[in-house]
Amino acid sequence: MRIKIAVCDGDKEVCRYIAEIIARQKPDVLVKTFYTAETLLQDRDDYDIYFLDIKDVNGMETARILRSREQGLHSIIIFVTGYREYMPAAFDVQAFHYLLKPIDKLKFAKVLENACLEASYLQAQKEDYVLLKLNGSVGDLRSRRKVSLQDIYFIESNNKNVIVHTTEGTYEVQGKMDEFEKSLGTGFYRCHRCYLVNLAQISAYSPEGIQVTNGERVLLANKKYAAFVKAYLHYAKRGGIVNV
């Protein structure tokens, strides 16, 4: 699946220049240019990476709108601007990076490379799924549901069953936490005996607990905090989706 990149800048020359740099460095990606926020937001395609100017196209507000439309994992937003003072606000929309004009080609190349690695990881996660066996009649096909891993916030135990919290709602399913932990792989972390959290959905964490991107909080065992931080940093270093 090819990575799709949108470049939005009110300065047409800069916009085309950024697109040309991307095309030379990453000839296999799809790049589309936009000169206004309106045309970008009206476009029906979903892009893996967005390069946004801040002032001419009101990139910060555009980023907020893009974020409000997203379900599950976030796209990658990179600001390219001549205004350093907007940098703190970039954290509010979980920007991947903030590049200043005039563009430093070497730095741009490094940021683009890292962004494409993260986008590839996101695409791979989109293709992974789990088949949930819902509590229902035996043999009823409706009792099974295919859920993409990227859409899972966390899983919690509930007596002899587990509850899977997803972007589409919660599902009580048959199974054991140990089985889910083994089958879901390193993208999920057993932060408490009763909780298994999707590392790609974490928006904040502390010794008191973990918050996921829908605002819910997950228990984090005190004795597991150091190990969790180590695992999360390792996950981020290898290209995992980071929302913190």
PDB file of C-alpha atoms in Angstrom:
ATOM      1  CA  MET A   1       0.000   0.000   0.000  1.00  0.00           C
ATOM      2  CA  ARG A   2       1.585   3.298  -1.118  1.00  0.00           C
ATOM      3  CA  ILE A   3       2.062   6.140   1.319  1.00  0.00           C
ATOM      4  CA  LYS A   4      -0.046   9.204   0.466  1.00  0.00           C
ATOM      5  CA  ILE A   5       1.251  12.674   1.298  1.00  0.00           C
ATOM      6  CA  ALA A   6      -0.581  16.015   1.148  1.00  0.00           C
ATOM      7  CA  VAL A   7       1.338  19.297   0.958  1.00  0.00           C
ATOM      8  CA  CYS A   8      -0.626  22.463   1.747  1.00  0.00           C
ATOM      9  CA  ASP A   9       1.000  25.891   1.485  1.00  0.00           C
ATOM     10  CA  GLY A  10      -0.395  29.223   0.305  1.00  0.00           C
ATOM     11  CA  ASP A  11       2.890  29.955  -1.460  1.00  0.00           C
ATOM     12  CA  LYS A  12       2.626  27.925  -4.658  1.00  0.00           C
ATOM     13  CA  GLU A  13       6.364  27.920  -5.293  1.00  0.00           C
ATOM     14  CA  VAL A  14       7.113  26.600  -1.812  1.00  0.00           C
ATOM     15  CA  CYS A  15       4.336  24.057  -2.133  1.00  0.00           C
ATOM     16  CA  ARG A  16       5.698  22.722  -5.406  1.00  0.00           C
ATOM     17  CA  TYR A  17       9.255  22.812  -4.045  1.00  0.00           C
ATOM     18  CA  ILE A  18       8.325  20.633  -1.059  1.00  0.00           C
ATOM     19  CA  ALA A  19       6.476  18.206  -3.341  1.00  0.00           C
ATOM     20  CA  GLU A  20       9.532  17.966  -5.608  1.00  0.00           C
ATOM     21  CA  ILE A  21      11.842  17.211  -2.678  1.00  0.00           C
ATOM     22  CA  ILE A  22       9.488  14.460  -1.510  1.00  0.00           C
ATOM     23  CA  ALA A  23       9.195  12.986  -5.011  1.00  0.00           C
ATOM     24  CA  ARG A  24      12.972  12.885  -5.448  1.00  0.00           C
ATOM     25  CA  GLN A  25      13.601  11.271  -2.068  1.00  0.00           C
ATOM     26  CA  LYS A  26      10.577   8.973  -2.098  1.00  0.00           C
ATOM     27  CA  PRO A  27       9.616   8.254  -5.735  1.00  0.00           C
ATOM     28  CA  ASP A  28       7.175   5.528  -4.685  1.00  0.00           C
ATOM     29  CA  VAL A  29       4.899   7.760  -2.598  1.00  0.00           C
ATOM     30  CA  LEU A  30       1.841   9.631  -3.882  1.00  0.00           C
ATOM     31  CA  VAL A  31       2.069  13.406  -3.390  1.00  0.00           C
ATOM     32  CA  LYS A  32      -0.723  15.923  -3.886  1.00  0.00           C
ATOM     33  CA  THR A  33      -0.440  19.700  -3.473  1.00  0.00           C
ATOM     34  CA  PHE A  34      -3.020  22.136  -2.117  1.00  0.00           C
ATOM     35  CA  TYR A  35      -2.813  25.928  -2.002  1.00  0.00           C
ATOM     36  CA  THR A  36      -5.691  26.536   0.426  1.00  0.00           C
ATOM     37  CA  ALA A  37      -6.973  24.809   3.540  1.00  0.00           C
ATOM     38  CA  GLU A  38     -10.451  24.680   2.010  1.00  0.00           C
ATOM     39  CA  THR A  39      -9.389  22.582  -0.961  1.00  0.00           C
ATOM     40  CA  LEU A  40      -7.453  20.222   1.306  1.00  0.00           C
ATOM     41  CA  LEU A  41     -10.371  19.736   3.683  1.00  0.00           C
ATOM     42  CA  GLN A  42     -12.769  19.213   0.778  1.00  0.00           C
ATOM     43  CA  ASP A  43     -10.570  16.466  -0.661  1.00  0.00           C
ATOM     44  CA  ARG A  44     -12.063  13.026  -0.033  1.00  0.00           C
ATOM     45  CA  ASP A  45      -8.776  11.172   0.249  1.00  0.00           C
ATOM     46  CA  ASP A  46      -7.217  10.279   3.585  1.00  0.00           C
ATOM     47  CA  TYR A  47      -3.490  11.008   3.661  1.00  0.00           C
ATOM     48  CA  ASP A  48      -0.851   9.295   5.747  1.00  0.00           C
ATOM     49  CA  ILE A  49       1.304  12.430   6.057  1.00  0.00           C
ATOM     50  CA  TYR A  50       0.385  16.126   5.932  1.00  0.00           C
ATOM     51  CA  PHE A  51       2.871  18.963   5.407  1.00  0.00           C
ATOM     52  CA  LEU A  52       1.089  22.148   6.496  1.00  0.00           C
ATOM     53  CA  ASP A  53       2.047  25.809   6.499  1.00  0.00           C
ATOM     54  CA  ILE A  54       0.697  27.685   9.502  1.00  0.00           C
ATOM     55  CA  LYS A  55       0.046  31.295   8.543  1.00  0.00           C
ATOM     56  CA  ASP A  56      -1.026  31.420   4.889  1.00  0.00           C
ATOM     57  CA  VAL A  57      -3.381  28.423   5.083  1.00  0.00           C
ATOM     58  CA  ASN A  58      -4.164  28.557   8.828  1.00  0.00           C
ATOM     59  CA  GLY A  59      -2.468  25.226   9.229  1.00  0.00           C
ATOM     60  CA  MET A  60      -3.054  24.951  12.963  1.00  0.00           C
ATOM     61  CA  GLU A  61      -6.838  25.141  12.585  1.00  0.00           C
ATOM     62  CA  THR A  62      -6.643  22.799   9.595  1.00  0.00           C
ATOM     63  CA  ALA A  63      -4.733  20.295  11.731  1.00  0.00           C
ATOM     64  CA  ARG A  64      -7.395  20.496  14.447  1.00  0.00           C
ATOM     65  CA  ILE A  65     -10.121  19.748  11.906  1.00  0.00           C
ATOM     66  CA  LEU A  66      -8.158  16.829  10.491  1.00  0.00           C
ATOM     67  CA  ARG A  67      -7.677  15.436  13.987  1.00  0.00           C
ATOM     68  CA  SER A  68     -11.393  15.780  14.779  1.00  0.00           C
ATOM     69  CA  ARG A  69     -12.239  13.648  11.746  1.00  0.00           C
ATOM     70  CA  GLU A  70      -9.912  10.799  12.603  1.00  0.00           C
ATOM     71  CA  GLN A  71     -10.929   7.499  14.135  1.00  0.00           C
ATOM     72  CA  GLY A  72      -8.338   5.458  15.971  1.00  0.00           C
ATOM     73  CA  LEU A  73      -4.728   6.109  15.020  1.00  0.00           C
ATOM     74  CA  HIS A  74      -3.635   9.556  13.924  1.00  0.00           C
ATOM     75  CA  SER A  75      -2.154  10.623  10.616  1.00  0.00           C
ATOM     76  CA  ILE A  76       1.248  12.329  10.667  1.00  0.00           C
ATOM     77  CA  ILE A  77       1.251  16.121  10.664  1.00  0.00           C
ATOM     78  CA  ILE A  78       4.399  18.124   9.953  1.00  0.00           C
ATOM     79  CA  PHE A  79       4.366  21.920  10.051  1.00  0.00           C
ATOM     80  CA  VAL A  80       6.595  23.818   7.628  1.00  0.00           C
ATOM     81  CA  THR A  81       6.543  27.519   8.477  1.00  0.00           C
ATOM     82  CA  GLY A  82       8.566  30.653   8.912  1.00  0.00           C
ATOM     83  CA  TYR A  83       7.011  31.396  12.287  1.00  0.00           C
ATOM     84  CA  ARG A  84       8.796  29.878  15.265  1.00  0.00           C
ATOM     85  CA  GLU A  85       6.305  31.334  17.767  1.00  0.00           C
ATOM     86  CA  TYR A  86       3.621  28.811  16.762  1.00  0.00           C
ATOM     87  CA  MET A  87       5.782  25.879  17.821  1.00  0.00           C
ATOM     88  CA  PRO A  88       4.236  25.359  21.305  1.00  0.00           C
ATOM     89  CA  ALA A  89       0.744  25.114  19.787  1.00  0.00           C
ATOM     90  CA  ALA A  90       1.929  22.235  17.582  1.00  0.00           C
ATOM     91  CA  PHE A  91       1.856  19.953  20.635  1.00  0.00           C
ATOM     92  CA  ASP A  92      -1.898  20.522  20.935  1.00  0.00           C
ATOM     93  CA  VAL A  93      -2.490  18.698  17.654  1.00  0.00           C
ATOM     94  CA  GLN A  94       0.224  16.108  18.296  1.00  0.00           C
ATOM     95  CA  ALA A  95       2.411  17.262  15.419  1.00  0.00           C
ATOM     96  CA  PHE A  96       5.141  14.866  14.334  1.00  0.00           C
ATOM     97  CA  HIS A  97       7.624  17.659  13.621  1.00  0.00           C
ATOM     98  CA  TYR A  98       7.993  21.398  13.126  1.00  0.00           C
ATOM     99  CA  LEU A  99      10.265  22.601  10.308  1.00  0.00           C
ATOM    100  CA  LEU A 100      11.261  26.232   9.848  1.00  0.00           C
ATOM    101  CA  LYS A 101      11.599  28.067   6.555  1.00  0.00           C
ATOM    102  CA  PRO A 102      13.867  28.428   4.684  1.00  0.00           C
ATOM    103  CA  ILE A 103      13.895  24.671   4.399  1.00  0.00           C
ATOM    104  CA  ASP A 104      17.051  22.846   5.449  1.00  0.00           C
ATOM    105  CA  LYS A 105      17.231  19.999   2.919  1.00  0.00           C
ATOM    106  CA  LEU A 106      19.196  17.642   5.166  1.00  0.00           C
ATOM    107  CA  LYS A 107      16.839  18.090   8.088  1.00  0.00           C
ATOM    108  CA  PHE A 108      13.811  17.816   5.810  1.00  0.00           C
ATOM    109  CA  ALA A 109      15.165  14.550   4.388  1.00  0.00           C
ATOM    110  CA  LYS A 110      15.624  13.088   7.880  1.00  0.00           C
ATOM    111  CA  VAL A 111      12.140  14.123   9.026  1.00  0.00           C
ATOM    112  CA  LEU A 112      10.574  12.751   5.836  1.00  0.00           C
ATOM    113  CA  GLU A 113      12.389   9.447   6.261  1.00  0.00           C
ATOM    114  CA  ASN A 114      11.199   9.072   9.847  1.00  0.00           C
ATOM    115  CA  ALA A 115       7.661  10.086   8.913  1.00  0.00           C
ATOM    116  CA  CYS A 116       7.517   7.486   6.130  1.00  0.00           C
ATOM    117  CA  LEU A 117       8.773   4.796   8.518  1.00  0.00           C
ATOM    118  CA  GLU A 118       6.009   5.661  10.968  1.00  0.00           C
ATOM    119  CA  ALA A 119       3.414   5.791   8.177  1.00  0.00           C
ATOM    120  CA  SER A 120       4.498   2.314   7.040  1.00  0.00           C
ATOM    121  CA  TYR A 121       4.116   1.032  10.589  1.00  0.00           C
ATOM    122  CA  LEU A 122       0.632   2.548  10.757  1.00  0.00           C
ATOM    123  CA  GLN A 123      -0.370   0.943   7.451  1.00  0.00           C
ATOM    124  CA  ALA A 124       0.861  -2.435   8.652  1.00  0.00           C
ATOM    125  CA  GLN A 125      -1.173  -2.093  11.818  1.00  0.00           C
ATOM    126  CA  LYS A 126      -4.265  -1.168   9.798  1.00  0.00           C
ATOM    127  CA  GLU A 127      -3.957  -4.478   7.959  1.00  0.00           C
ATOM    128  CA  ASP A 128      -3.785  -6.508  11.178  1.00  0.00           C
ATOM    129  CA  TYR A 129      -6.998  -7.607  12.836  1.00  0.00           C
ATOM    130  CA  VAL A 130      -8.409  -9.943  15.445  1.00  0.00           C
ATOM    131  CA  LEU A 131     -11.544 -12.048  15.128  1.00  0.00           C
ATOM    132  CA  LEU A 132     -13.609 -11.615  18.281  1.00  0.00           C
ATOM    133  CA  LYS A 133     -15.941 -14.377  19.423  1.00  0.00           C
ATOM    134  CA  LEU A 134     -18.785 -12.400  20.979  1.00  0.00           C
ATOM    135  CA  ASN A 135     -20.951 -13.798  23.722  1.00  0.00           C
ATOM    136  CA  GLY A 136     -23.898 -15.226  21.778  1.00  0.00           C
ATOM    137  CA  SER A 137     -25.462 -18.365  20.417  1.00  0.00           C
ATOM    138  CA  VAL A 138     -23.099 -21.178  19.540  1.00  0.00           C
ATOM    139  CA  GLY A 139     -22.653 -21.398  15.783  1.00  0.00           C
ATOM    140  CA  ASP A 140     -24.240 -17.984  15.151  1.00  0.00           C
ATOM    141  CA  LEU A 141     -22.098 -16.185  12.544  1.00  0.00           C
ATOM    142  CA  ARG A 142     -23.245 -12.869  13.986  1.00  0.00           C
ATOM    143  CA  SER A 143     -21.406 -13.776  17.185  1.00  0.00           C
ATOM    144  CA  ARG A 144     -18.072 -13.138  15.465  1.00  0.00           C
ATOM    145  CA  ARG A 145     -16.664  -9.729  14.637  1.00  0.00           C
ATOM    146  CA  LYS A 146     -13.493  -8.744  12.774  1.00  0.00           C
ATOM    147  CA  VAL A 147     -11.800  -5.792  14.506  1.00  0.00           C
ATOM    148  CA  SER A 148      -8.716  -3.985  13.260  1.00  0.00           C
ATOM    149  CA  LEU A 149      -5.924  -3.813  15.847  1.00  0.00           C
ATOM    150  CA  GLN A 150      -5.586  -0.076  15.270  1.00  0.00           C
ATOM    151  CA  ASP A 151      -9.193   0.375  16.450  1.00  0.00           C
ATOM    152  CA  ILE A 152      -8.618  -1.212  19.861  1.00  0.00           C
ATOM    153  CA  TYR A 153      -7.962   1.137  22.788  1.00  0.00           C
ATOM    154  CA  PHE A 154      -7.493  -1.479  25.469  1.00  0.00           C
ATOM    155  CA  ILE A 155      -8.754  -4.809  26.752  1.00  0.00           C
ATOM    156  CA  GLU A 156      -9.868  -5.555  30.310  1.00  0.00           C
ATOM    157  CA  SER A 157     -10.778  -8.742  32.105  1.00  0.00           C
ATOM    158  CA  ASN A 158     -14.326  -9.247  33.346  1.00  0.00           C
ATOM    159  CA  ASN A 159     -14.649 -12.413  35.412  1.00  0.00           C
ATOM    160  CA  LYS A 160     -14.369 -15.266  32.907  1.00  0.00           C
ATOM    161  CA  ASN A 161     -14.668 -13.007  29.852  1.00  0.00           C
ATOM    162  CA  VAL A 162     -12.841  -9.947  28.527  1.00  0.00           C
ATOM    163  CA  ILE A 163     -14.143  -6.581  27.346  1.00  0.00           C
ATOM    164  CA  VAL A 164     -12.544  -5.097  24.236  1.00  0.00           C
ATOM    165  CA  HIS A 165     -12.777  -1.294  24.081  1.00  0.00           C
ATOM    166  CA  THR A 166     -12.682  -0.060  20.462  1.00  0.00           C
ATOM    167  CA  THR A 167     -13.438   3.021  18.378  1.00  0.00           C
ATOM    168  CA  GLU A 168     -16.775   1.405  17.474  1.00  0.00           C
ATOM    169  CA  GLY A 169     -17.780   0.563  21.036  1.00  0.00           C
ATOM    170  CA  THR A 170     -17.136  -2.198  23.559  1.00  0.00           C
ATOM    171  CA  TYR A 171     -17.480  -5.936  23.019  1.00  0.00           C
ATOM    172  CA  GLU A 172     -17.690  -8.616  25.687  1.00  0.00           C
ATOM    173  CA  VAL A 173     -16.014 -11.668  24.272  1.00  0.00           C
ATOM    174  CA  GLN A 174     -14.994 -15.161  25.197  1.00  0.00           C
ATOM    175  CA  GLY A 175     -11.330 -15.650  25.928  1.00  0.00           C
ATOM    176  CA  LYS A 176      -8.570 -15.126  28.443  1.00  0.00           C
ATOM    177  CA  MET A 177      -6.242 -12.151  28.917  1.00  0.00           C
ATOM    178  CA  ASP A 178      -3.191 -14.401  28.593  1.00  0.00           C
ATOM    179  CA  GLU A 179      -4.425 -15.574  25.191  1.00  0.00           C
ATOM    180  CA  PHE A 180      -5.004 -12.009  23.966  1.00  0.00           C
ATOM    181  CA  GLU A 181      -1.620 -10.880  25.246  1.00  0.00           C
ATOM    182  CA  LYS A 182       0.116 -13.649  23.318  1.00  0.00           C
ATOM    183  CA  SER A 183      -1.872 -13.236  20.074  1.00  0.00           C
ATOM    184  CA  LEU A 184      -1.824  -9.415  19.811  1.00  0.00           C
ATOM    185  CA  GLY A 185       1.971  -9.127  19.912  1.00  0.00           C
ATOM    186  CA  THR A 186       4.352  -6.342  20.941  1.00  0.00           C
ATOM    187  CA  GLY A 187       2.004  -3.512  19.924  1.00  0.00           C
ATOM    188  CA  PHE A 188       0.055  -4.184  23.125  1.00  0.00           C
ATOM    189  CA  TYR A 189       1.318  -4.100  26.704  1.00  0.00           C
ATOM    190  CA  ARG A 190      -0.007  -5.914  29.786  1.00  0.00           C
ATOM    191  CA  CYS A 191       0.126  -2.934  32.137  1.00  0.00           C
ATOM    192  CA  HIS A 192      -1.938  -4.615  34.876  1.00  0.00           C
ATOM    193  CA  ARG A 193      -3.194  -8.143  35.429  1.00  0.00           C
ATOM    194  CA  CYS A 194      -6.640  -6.907  34.321  1.00  0.00           C
ATOM    195  CA  TYR A 195      -5.597  -4.601  31.474  1.00  0.00           C
ATOM    196  CA  LEU A 196      -3.891  -4.878  28.095  1.00  0.00           C
ATOM    197  CA  VAL A 197      -3.339  -1.512  26.372  1.00  0.00           C
ATOM    198  CA  ASN A 198      -2.680  -0.648  22.727  1.00  0.00           C
ATOM    199  CA  LEU A 199       0.609   1.302  22.744  1.00  0.00           C
ATOM    200  CA  ALA A 200      -0.476   3.190  19.609  1.00  0.00           C
ATOM    201  CA  GLN A 201      -3.520   4.568  21.444  1.00  0.00           C
ATOM    202  CA  ILE A 202      -1.725   5.988  24.493  1.00  0.00           C
ATOM    203  CA  SER A 203      -2.033   9.762  24.889  1.00  0.00           C
ATOM    204  CA  ALA A 204      -0.488  10.169  28.369  1.00  0.00           C
ATOM    205  CA  TYR A 205       0.954   8.102  31.191  1.00  0.00           C
ATOM    206  CA  SER A 206       2.273   8.450  34.734  1.00  0.00           C
ATOM    207  CA  PRO A 207       2.830   6.144  37.713  1.00  0.00           C
ATOM    208  CA  GLU A 208      -0.872   6.669  38.494  1.00  0.00           C
ATOM    209  CA  GLY A 209      -2.116   5.219  35.205  1.00  0.00           C
ATOM    210  CA  ILE A 210      -2.375   5.380  31.415  1.00  0.00           C
ATOM    211  CA  GLN A 211      -4.725   7.528  29.349  1.00  0.00           C
ATOM    212  CA  VAL A 212      -5.766   6.465  25.855  1.00  0.00           C
ATOM    213  CA  THR A 213      -6.777   8.716  22.984  1.00  0.00           C
ATOM    214  CA  ASN A 214     -10.525   8.560  23.705  1.00  0.00           C
ATOM    215  CA  GLY A 215      -9.905   9.962  27.202  1.00  0.00           C
ATOM    216  CA  GLU A 216     -10.408   6.746  29.178  1.00  0.00           C
ATOM    217  CA  ARG A 217      -7.884   5.739  31.833  1.00  0.00           C
ATOM    218  CA  VAL A 218      -6.292   2.336  32.300  1.00  0.00           C
ATOM    219  CA  LEU A 219      -4.742   1.007  35.492  1.00  0.00           C
ATOM    220  CA  LEU A 220      -0.957   0.653  35.545  1.00  0.00           C
ATOM    221  CA  ALA A 221       0.499  -1.599  38.239  1.00  0.00           C
ATOM    222  CA  ASN A 222       3.060   0.267  40.353  1.00  0.00           C
ATOM    223  CA  LYS A 223       5.618  -2.495  40.051  1.00  0.00           C
ATOM    224  CA  LYS A 224       5.284  -2.417  36.249  1.00  0.00           C
ATOM    225  CA  TYR A 225       5.837   1.317  35.711  1.00  0.00           C
ATOM    226  CA  ALA A 226       9.594   1.174  34.981  1.00  0.00           C
ATOM    227  CA  ALA A 227       9.187  -1.840  32.686  1.00  0.00           C
ATOM    228  CA  PHE A 228       6.277  -0.147  30.912  1.00  0.00           C
ATOM    229  CA  VAL A 229       8.279   3.045  30.237  1.00  0.00           C
ATOM    230  CA  LYS A 230      11.149   0.978  28.863  1.00  0.00           C
ATOM    231  CA  ALA A 231       8.807  -1.013  26.617  1.00  0.00           C
ATOM    232  CA  TYR A 232       7.034   2.125  25.406  1.00  0.00           C
ATOM    233  CA  LEU A 233      10.285   3.912  24.539  1.00  0.00           C
ATOM    234  CA  HIS A 234      11.501   0.818  22.701  1.00  0.00           C
ATOM    235  CA  TYR A 235       8.211   0.693  20.796  1.00  0.00           C
ATOM    236  CA  ALA A 236       8.543   4.392  19.845  1.00  0.00           C
ATOM    237  CA  LYS A 237      12.172   3.972  18.787  1.00  0.00           C
ATOM    238  CA  ARG A 238      11.336   1.198  16.356  1.00  0.00           C
ATOM    239  CA  GLY A 239       8.773   3.409  14.613  1.00  0.00           C
ATOM    240  CA  GLY A 240       5.602   2.946  16.638  1.00  0.00           C
ATOM    241  CA  ILE A 241       2.775   5.478  16.580  1.00  0.00           C
ATOM    242  CA  VAL A 242       3.282   8.010  19.375  1.00  0.00           C
ATOM    243  CA  ASN A 243       0.462  10.257  20.636  1.00  0.00           C
ATOM    244  CA  VAL A 244       2.040  11.358  23.908  1.00  0.00           C
TER     245      VAL A 244
END
